Amino acid sequence: NAGVMQNPRHLVRRRGQEARLRCSPMKGHSHVYWYRQLPEEGLKFMVYLQKENIIDESGMPKERFSAEFPKEGPSILRIQQVVRGDSAAYFCASSTQGMHSPLHFGNGTRLTVT
Amino acid sequence: EDKVVQSPLSLVVHEGDTVTLNCSYEVTNFRSLLWYKQEKKAPTFLFMLTSSGIEKKSGRLSSILDKKELFSILNITATQTGDSAVYLCAVEHLSGGSNYKLTFGKGTLLTVNP
């Protein structure tokens, strides 16, 4: 049973480009969470999605960031017009029952904006 | 503001030592506290604690929660070099409306030297 799969592992973008981060949850998991981790900082919640629905996006910046979890395919975190401050590790996690069960994390995507 | 504070931020010990990692929290509508171990990649789940005073144990690791004093400790006995990692504490709590989310501490970086 494969774990949470994230790709790419590393992504380099120039300022102003778009970044797309993908996350395939564990088999049987329908709840997906995105977290961002800056150096020396803990994981910061960004968004919680179920299939075709955004449940909680209280941690998402109001501009340039969006997320989706379509009926078919992986969840996508999209960052438009990236800036240097977007450089971070972005982790996806999934669970079977939302917050009623422990989250299982992917290996993360490390985004570097040059 | 909801917060989770871990201490110490970093710790260096020798193999065979016993360590205690601390996590205190201030959140609204607490549900559970979780410990994760993060090496170079994905945080991996260790424990979920919901009740005070009940120790959870897994091999050389154990953890306990005090809901009155709002803290938890993670103990590792007979440490090994493979225990070197960042240990993350996260608290599940209600966040705006009816959704629960995890708030993470900054982590404790444990280094076990041979």
PDB file of C-alpha atoms in Angstrom:
ATOM      1  CA  ASN A   1       0.000   0.000   0.000  1.00  0.00           C
ATOM      2  CA  ALA A   2       1.812   3.097  -1.232  1.00  0.00           C
ATOM      3  CA  GLY A   3       1.993   6.027   1.117  1.00  0.00           C
ATOM      4  CA  VAL A   4       1.209   9.621   0.306  1.00  0.00           C
ATOM      5  CA  MET A   5       2.964  10.471  -2.950  1.00  0.00           C
ATOM      6  CA  GLN A   6       4.122  13.974  -3.712  1.00  0.00           C
ATOM      7  CA  ASN A   7       5.820  15.230  -6.839  1.00  0.00           C
ATOM      8  CA  PRO A   8       8.054  16.722  -7.790  1.00  0.00           C
ATOM      9  CA  ARG A   9      10.454  16.285  -4.864  1.00  0.00           C
ATOM     10  CA  HIS A  10      12.310  19.440  -5.829  1.00  0.00           C
ATOM     11  CA  LEU A  11      11.027  22.347  -7.892  1.00  0.00           C
ATOM     12  CA  VAL A  12      12.959  25.417  -8.954  1.00  0.00           C
ATOM     13  CA  ARG A  13      11.096  28.396 -10.311  1.00  0.00           C
ATOM     14  CA  ARG A  14      12.087  31.933 -11.238  1.00  0.00           C
ATOM     15  CA  ARG A  15      10.219  34.843  -9.704  1.00  0.00           C
ATOM     16  CA  GLY A  16       6.931  35.389 -11.522  1.00  0.00           C
ATOM     17  CA  GLN A  17       6.533  31.803 -12.738  1.00  0.00           C
ATOM     18  CA  GLU A  18       3.873  29.369 -11.616  1.00  0.00           C
ATOM     19  CA  ALA A  19       4.471  26.384  -9.357  1.00  0.00           C
ATOM     20  CA  ARG A  20       2.254  23.285  -9.349  1.00  0.00           C
ATOM     21  CA  LEU A  21       2.654  20.758  -6.583  1.00  0.00           C
ATOM     22  CA  ARG A  22       0.913  17.401  -6.749  1.00  0.00           C
ATOM     23  CA  CYS A  23      -0.249  15.060  -4.042  1.00  0.00           C
ATOM     24  CA  SER A  24      -1.790  11.607  -4.331  1.00  0.00           C
ATOM     25  CA  PRO A  25      -3.223  10.511  -0.973  1.00  0.00           C
ATOM     26  CA  MET A  26      -2.907   7.042   0.426  1.00  0.00           C
ATOM     27  CA  LYS A  27      -5.304   4.507  -1.055  1.00  0.00           C
ATOM     28  CA  GLY A  28      -8.670   4.820   0.615  1.00  0.00           C
ATOM     29  CA  HIS A  29      -7.978   8.296   2.005  1.00  0.00           C
ATOM     30  CA  SER A  30     -10.339  11.032   0.915  1.00  0.00           C
ATOM     31  CA  HIS A  31      -9.104  13.870   3.158  1.00  0.00           C
ATOM     32  CA  VAL A  32      -6.083  15.898   2.062  1.00  0.00           C
ATOM     33  CA  TYR A  33      -4.185  18.606   3.928  1.00  0.00           C
ATOM     34  CA  TRP A  34      -1.418  20.892   2.743  1.00  0.00           C
ATOM     35  CA  TYR A  35       1.210  22.280   5.103  1.00  0.00           C
ATOM     36  CA  ARG A  36       4.151  24.593   4.542  1.00  0.00           C
ATOM     37  CA  GLN A  37       7.417  24.345   6.455  1.00  0.00           C
ATOM     38  CA  LEU A  38       9.921  27.171   6.518  1.00  0.00           C
ATOM     39  CA  PRO A  39      13.464  26.702   7.898  1.00  0.00           C
ATOM     40  CA  GLU A  40      13.514  26.753  11.707  1.00  0.00           C
ATOM     41  CA  GLU A  41       9.703  26.813  11.721  1.00  0.00           C
ATOM     42  CA  GLY A  42       7.056  24.229  12.397  1.00  0.00           C
ATOM     43  CA  LEU A  43       4.558  22.978   9.883  1.00  0.00           C
ATOM     44  CA  LYS A  44       1.934  25.616   9.108  1.00  0.00           C
ATOM     45  CA  PHE A  45      -1.538  24.542   8.030  1.00  0.00           C
ATOM     46  CA  MET A  46      -2.641  25.861   4.667  1.00  0.00           C
ATOM     47  CA  VAL A  47      -5.741  24.077   3.417  1.00  0.00           C
ATOM     48  CA  TYR A  48      -7.940  21.039   4.011  1.00  0.00           C
ATOM     49  CA  LEU A  49      -9.786  19.421   1.123  1.00  0.00           C
ATOM     50  CA  GLN A  50     -12.055  16.515   0.446  1.00  0.00           C
ATOM     51  CA  LYS A  51     -12.898  15.296  -3.023  1.00  0.00           C
ATOM     52  CA  GLU A  52     -14.143  18.302  -5.042  1.00  0.00           C
ATOM     53  CA  ASN A  53     -14.532  20.433  -1.917  1.00  0.00           C
ATOM     54  CA  ILE A  54     -12.391  22.901  -0.017  1.00  0.00           C
ATOM     55  CA  ILE A  55     -13.288  22.420   3.625  1.00  0.00           C
ATOM     56  CA  ASP A  56     -10.951  24.874   5.339  1.00  0.00           C
ATOM     57  CA  GLU A  57      -8.606  27.288   3.588  1.00  0.00           C
ATOM     58  CA  SER A  58      -7.959  29.540   6.564  1.00  0.00           C
ATOM     59  CA  GLY A  59      -4.194  29.062   6.266  1.00  0.00           C
ATOM     60  CA  MET A  60      -3.920  29.932   2.605  1.00  0.00           C
ATOM     61  CA  PRO A  61      -2.598  33.332   1.560  1.00  0.00           C
ATOM     62  CA  LYS A  62      -5.414  35.309   0.003  1.00  0.00           C
ATOM     63  CA  GLU A  63      -3.621  35.900  -3.279  1.00  0.00           C
ATOM     64  CA  ARG A  64      -1.667  33.725  -5.706  1.00  0.00           C
ATOM     65  CA  PHE A  65      -2.343  30.443  -3.857  1.00  0.00           C
ATOM     66  CA  SER A  66      -5.058  27.962  -4.760  1.00  0.00           C
ATOM     67  CA  ALA A  67      -5.739  24.291  -4.163  1.00  0.00           C
ATOM     68  CA  GLU A  68      -7.999  21.662  -5.609  1.00  0.00           C
ATOM     69  CA  PHE A  69      -8.760  17.986  -5.141  1.00  0.00           C
ATOM     70  CA  PRO A  70     -10.719  16.836  -8.173  1.00  0.00           C
ATOM     71  CA  LYS A  71     -12.911  13.779  -8.371  1.00  0.00           C
ATOM     72  CA  GLU A  72     -10.208  12.025 -10.401  1.00  0.00           C
ATOM     73  CA  GLY A  73      -6.499  12.602  -9.997  1.00  0.00           C
ATOM     74  CA  PRO A  74      -4.205  14.117  -7.416  1.00  0.00           C
ATOM     75  CA  SER A  75      -4.663  17.183  -5.282  1.00  0.00           C
ATOM     76  CA  ILE A  76      -2.897  20.222  -6.710  1.00  0.00           C
ATOM     77  CA  LEU A  77      -1.451  23.185  -4.830  1.00  0.00           C
ATOM     78  CA  ARG A  78      -0.893  26.013  -7.271  1.00  0.00           C
ATOM     79  CA  ILE A  79       1.186  29.108  -6.618  1.00  0.00           C
ATOM     80  CA  GLN A  80       1.018  31.821  -9.238  1.00  0.00           C
ATOM     81  CA  GLN A  81       3.669  34.496  -9.779  1.00  0.00           C
ATOM     82  CA  VAL A  82       6.002  33.000  -7.204  1.00  0.00           C
ATOM     83  CA  VAL A  83       8.197  35.228  -5.046  1.00  0.00           C
ATOM     84  CA  ARG A  84      11.328  34.373  -3.064  1.00  0.00           C
ATOM     85  CA  GLY A  85       9.306  34.194   0.145  1.00  0.00           C
ATOM     86  CA  ASP A  86       7.405  31.211  -1.264  1.00  0.00           C
ATOM     87  CA  SER A  87      10.574  29.092  -1.026  1.00  0.00           C
ATOM     88  CA  ALA A  88       9.767  26.347   1.481  1.00  0.00           C
ATOM     89  CA  ALA A  89       8.978  22.675   1.854  1.00  0.00           C
ATOM     90  CA  TYR A  90       5.342  21.917   1.102  1.00  0.00           C
ATOM     91  CA  PHE A  91       3.940  18.782   2.699  1.00  0.00           C
ATOM     92  CA  CYS A  92       0.745  17.004   1.867  1.00  0.00           C
ATOM     93  CA  ALA A  93      -0.994  14.699   4.333  1.00  0.00           C
ATOM     94  CA  SER A  94      -4.009  12.457   4.065  1.00  0.00           C
ATOM     95  CA  SER A  95      -6.346  10.617   6.383  1.00  0.00           C
ATOM     96  CA  THR A  96      -9.392   8.407   6.240  1.00  0.00           C
ATOM     97  CA  GLN A  97     -11.630  10.385   8.544  1.00  0.00           C
ATOM     98  CA  GLY A  98     -10.419  13.940   8.570  1.00  0.00           C
ATOM     99  CA  MET A  99      -9.076  14.852  11.962  1.00  0.00           C
ATOM    100  CA  HIS A 100     -10.425  11.731  13.632  1.00  0.00           C
ATOM    101  CA  SER A 101      -7.381   9.756  12.579  1.00  0.00           C
ATOM    102  CA  PRO A 102      -3.659  10.534  12.438  1.00  0.00           C
ATOM    103  CA  LEU A 103      -2.387  12.255   9.346  1.00  0.00           C
ATOM    104  CA  HIS A 104       0.040  10.419   7.072  1.00  0.00           C
ATOM    105  CA  PHE A 105       2.512  12.735   5.391  1.00  0.00           C
ATOM    106  CA  GLY A 106       4.205  12.637   2.017  1.00  0.00           C
ATOM    107  CA  ASN A 107       7.899  13.353   1.567  1.00  0.00           C
ATOM    108  CA  GLY A 108       7.211  16.922   0.576  1.00  0.00           C
ATOM    109  CA  THR A 109       8.091  19.169  -2.342  1.00  0.00           C
ATOM    110  CA  ARG A 110      10.939  21.582  -1.787  1.00  0.00           C
ATOM    111  CA  LEU A 111      10.231  24.747  -3.767  1.00  0.00           C
ATOM    112  CA  THR A 112      13.095  27.115  -4.466  1.00  0.00           C
ATOM    113  CA  VAL A 113      12.367  30.467  -6.058  1.00  0.00           C
ATOM    114  CA  THR A 114      15.357  32.128  -7.671  1.00  0.00           C
TER     115      THR A 114
ATOM    116  CA  GLU B   1      -3.931  32.884  19.288  1.00  0.00           C
ATOM    117  CA  ASP B   2      -3.550  29.111  19.272  1.00  0.00           C
ATOM    118  CA  LYS B   3       0.000  28.037  19.990  1.00  0.00           C
ATOM    119  CA  VAL B   4       2.122  24.980  20.623  1.00  0.00           C
ATOM    120  CA  VAL B   5       5.522  25.438  22.245  1.00  0.00           C
ATOM    121  CA  GLN B   6       8.179  22.766  22.313  1.00  0.00           C
ATOM    122  CA  SER B   7      11.308  22.661  24.418  1.00  0.00           C
ATOM    123  CA  PRO B   8      14.170  22.380  24.177  1.00  0.00           C
ATOM    124  CA  LEU B   9      14.598  23.511  20.583  1.00  0.00           C
ATOM    125  CA  SER B  10      17.638  21.287  20.262  1.00  0.00           C
ATOM    126  CA  LEU B  11      19.335  18.626  22.321  1.00  0.00           C
ATOM    127  CA  VAL B  12      22.572  16.672  21.940  1.00  0.00           C
ATOM    128  CA  VAL B  13      23.052  13.442  23.889  1.00  0.00           C
ATOM    129  CA  HIS B  14      25.177  10.288  23.808  1.00  0.00           C
ATOM    130  CA  GLU B  15      23.911   6.854  22.902  1.00  0.00           C
ATOM    131  CA  GLY B  16      22.277   5.200  25.865  1.00  0.00           C
ATOM    132  CA  ASP B  17      21.070   8.433  27.458  1.00  0.00           C
ATOM    133  CA  THR B  18      17.411   9.028  28.287  1.00  0.00           C
ATOM    134  CA  VAL B  19      15.756  12.177  26.953  1.00  0.00           C
ATOM    135  CA  THR B  20      12.536  14.006  27.738  1.00  0.00           C
ATOM    136  CA  LEU B  21      10.983  16.330  25.191  1.00  0.00           C
ATOM    137  CA  ASN B  22       8.346  18.833  26.241  1.00  0.00           C
ATOM    138  CA  CYS B  23       5.287  20.248  24.540  1.00  0.00           C
ATOM    139  CA  SER B  24       2.912  22.824  26.009  1.00  0.00           C
ATOM    140  CA  TYR B  25      -0.131  24.249  24.302  1.00  0.00           C
ATOM    141  CA  GLU B  26      -2.791  26.912  24.414  1.00  0.00           C
ATOM    142  CA  VAL B  27      -5.650  26.203  22.036  1.00  0.00           C
ATOM    143  CA  THR B  28      -9.399  26.451  21.933  1.00  0.00           C
ATOM    144  CA  ASN B  29     -11.429  23.250  22.029  1.00  0.00           C
ATOM    145  CA  PHE B  30      -8.611  20.760  22.369  1.00  0.00           C
ATOM    146  CA  ARG B  31      -9.254  17.311  20.938  1.00  0.00           C
ATOM    147  CA  SER B  32      -5.947  15.446  20.838  1.00  0.00           C
ATOM    148  CA  LEU B  33      -2.176  15.814  20.874  1.00  0.00           C
ATOM    149  CA  LEU B  34       0.094  14.024  18.441  1.00  0.00           C
ATOM    150  CA  TRP B  35       3.810  13.367  18.253  1.00  0.00           C
ATOM    151  CA  TYR B  36       5.653  12.938  14.963  1.00  0.00           C
ATOM    152  CA  LYS B  37       9.261  12.089  14.125  1.00  0.00           C
ATOM    153  CA  GLN B  38      10.758  13.896  11.141  1.00  0.00           C
ATOM    154  CA  GLU B  39      14.037  12.796   9.659  1.00  0.00           C
ATOM    155  CA  LYS B  40      14.958  14.166   6.278  1.00  0.00           C
ATOM    156  CA  LYS B  41      11.592  13.575   4.704  1.00  0.00           C
ATOM    157  CA  ALA B  42       8.015  12.981   5.802  1.00  0.00           C
ATOM    158  CA  PRO B  43       6.966  13.329   9.435  1.00  0.00           C
ATOM    159  CA  THR B  44       6.047   9.868  10.666  1.00  0.00           C
ATOM    160  CA  PHE B  45       3.338   9.347  13.246  1.00  0.00           C
ATOM    161  CA  LEU B  46       4.365   8.217  16.732  1.00  0.00           C
ATOM    162  CA  PHE B  47       1.518   8.740  19.192  1.00  0.00           C
ATOM    163  CA  MET B  48      -1.933  10.238  19.523  1.00  0.00           C
ATOM    164  CA  LEU B  49      -3.007  11.228  23.050  1.00  0.00           C
ATOM    165  CA  THR B  50      -6.505  12.207  24.040  1.00  0.00           C
ATOM    166  CA  SER B  51      -6.799  11.384  27.743  1.00  0.00           C
ATOM    167  CA  SER B  52      -4.799  12.687  30.680  1.00  0.00           C
ATOM    168  CA  GLY B  53      -2.537  10.409  32.626  1.00  0.00           C
ATOM    169  CA  ILE B  54      -2.591   7.434  30.284  1.00  0.00           C
ATOM    170  CA  GLU B  55       0.871   6.582  29.038  1.00  0.00           C
ATOM    171  CA  LYS B  56       1.277   5.471  25.457  1.00  0.00           C
ATOM    172  CA  LYS B  57       4.287   3.257  24.861  1.00  0.00           C
ATOM    173  CA  SER B  58       6.066   1.938  21.795  1.00  0.00           C
ATOM    174  CA  GLY B  59       9.384   0.232  22.408  1.00  0.00           C
ATOM    175  CA  ARG B  60      11.773   2.747  23.918  1.00  0.00           C
ATOM    176  CA  LEU B  61       9.405   5.654  23.310  1.00  0.00           C
ATOM    177  CA  SER B  62       6.604   6.701  25.611  1.00  0.00           C
ATOM    178  CA  SER B  63       4.389   9.720  25.974  1.00  0.00           C
ATOM    179  CA  ILE B  64       1.852  11.126  28.391  1.00  0.00           C
ATOM    180  CA  LEU B  65      -0.599  14.005  28.368  1.00  0.00           C
ATOM    181  CA  ASP B  66      -1.661  16.363  31.163  1.00  0.00           C
ATOM    182  CA  LYS B  67      -4.817  18.178  30.083  1.00  0.00           C
ATOM    183  CA  LYS B  68      -5.030  20.162  33.313  1.00  0.00           C
ATOM    184  CA  GLU B  69      -1.551  21.666  32.959  1.00  0.00           C
ATOM    185  CA  LEU B  70      -1.773  21.648  29.144  1.00  0.00           C
ATOM    186  CA  PHE B  71       1.384  19.785  28.297  1.00  0.00           C
ATOM    187  CA  SER B  72       2.783  16.511  27.088  1.00  0.00           C
ATOM    188  CA  ILE B  73       6.165  14.829  27.321  1.00  0.00           C
ATOM    189  CA  LEU B  74       7.859  12.377  25.022  1.00  0.00           C
ATOM    190  CA  ASN B  75      10.446  10.101  26.610  1.00  0.00           C
ATOM    191  CA  ILE B  76      13.074   8.126  24.769  1.00  0.00           C
ATOM    192  CA  THR B  77      15.130   5.672  26.815  1.00  0.00           C
ATOM    193  CA  ALA B  78      18.445   4.076  25.813  1.00  0.00           C
ATOM    194  CA  THR B  79      18.769   6.430  22.860  1.00  0.00           C
ATOM    195  CA  GLN B  80      20.375   5.250  19.624  1.00  0.00           C
ATOM    196  CA  THR B  81      21.887   7.211  16.743  1.00  0.00           C
ATOM    197  CA  GLY B  82      18.833   6.294  14.690  1.00  0.00           C
ATOM    198  CA  ASP B  83      16.718   8.356  17.070  1.00  0.00           C
ATOM    199  CA  SER B  84      18.354  11.511  15.724  1.00  0.00           C
ATOM    200  CA  ALA B  85      15.555  13.542  14.155  1.00  0.00           C
ATOM    201  CA  VAL B  86      13.238  16.482  14.679  1.00  0.00           C
ATOM    202  CA  TYR B  87      10.361  15.549  16.971  1.00  0.00           C
ATOM    203  CA  LEU B  88       7.192  17.467  16.254  1.00  0.00           C
ATOM    204  CA  CYS B  89       4.303  17.998  18.618  1.00  0.00           C
ATOM    205  CA  ALA B  90       0.915  18.869  17.118  1.00  0.00           C
ATOM    206  CA  VAL B  91      -2.396  19.694  18.734  1.00  0.00           C
ATOM    207  CA  GLU B  92      -5.753  18.998  17.121  1.00  0.00           C
ATOM    208  CA  HIS B  93      -8.294  21.682  17.961  1.00  0.00           C
ATOM    209  CA  LEU B  94     -11.335  23.479  16.665  1.00  0.00           C
ATOM    210  CA  SER B  95     -10.561  26.206  14.212  1.00  0.00           C
ATOM    211  CA  GLY B  96     -13.226  28.696  13.239  1.00  0.00           C
ATOM    212  CA  GLY B  97     -16.584  27.008  12.952  1.00  0.00           C
ATOM    213  CA  SER B  98     -16.807  23.260  12.967  1.00  0.00           C
ATOM    214  CA  ASN B  99     -13.477  22.250  11.455  1.00  0.00           C
ATOM    215  CA  TYR B 100     -10.600  20.784  13.386  1.00  0.00           C
ATOM    216  CA  LYS B 101      -7.019  21.352  12.409  1.00  0.00           C
ATOM    217  CA  LEU B 102      -3.512  20.533  13.609  1.00  0.00           C
ATOM    218  CA  THR B 103      -1.272  23.250  14.963  1.00  0.00           C
ATOM    219  CA  PHE B 104       2.385  22.216  15.113  1.00  0.00           C
ATOM    220  CA  GLY B 105       5.184  23.308  17.376  1.00  0.00           C
ATOM    221  CA  LYS B 106       8.565  24.222  15.908  1.00  0.00           C
ATOM    222  CA  GLY B 107      10.017  20.883  16.887  1.00  0.00           C
ATOM    223  CA  THR B 108      12.923  19.634  18.973  1.00  0.00           C
ATOM    224  CA  LEU B 109      16.063  18.672  17.065  1.00  0.00           C
ATOM    225  CA  LEU B 110      17.548  15.633  18.800  1.00  0.00           C
ATOM    226  CA  THR B 111      21.083  14.566  17.958  1.00  0.00           C
ATOM    227  CA  VAL B 112      22.333  11.288  19.399  1.00  0.00           C
ATOM    228  CA  ASN B 113      26.102  10.874  19.180  1.00  0.00           C
ATOM    229  CA  PRO B 114      27.756   7.444  19.266  1.00  0.00           C
TER     230      PRO B 114
END
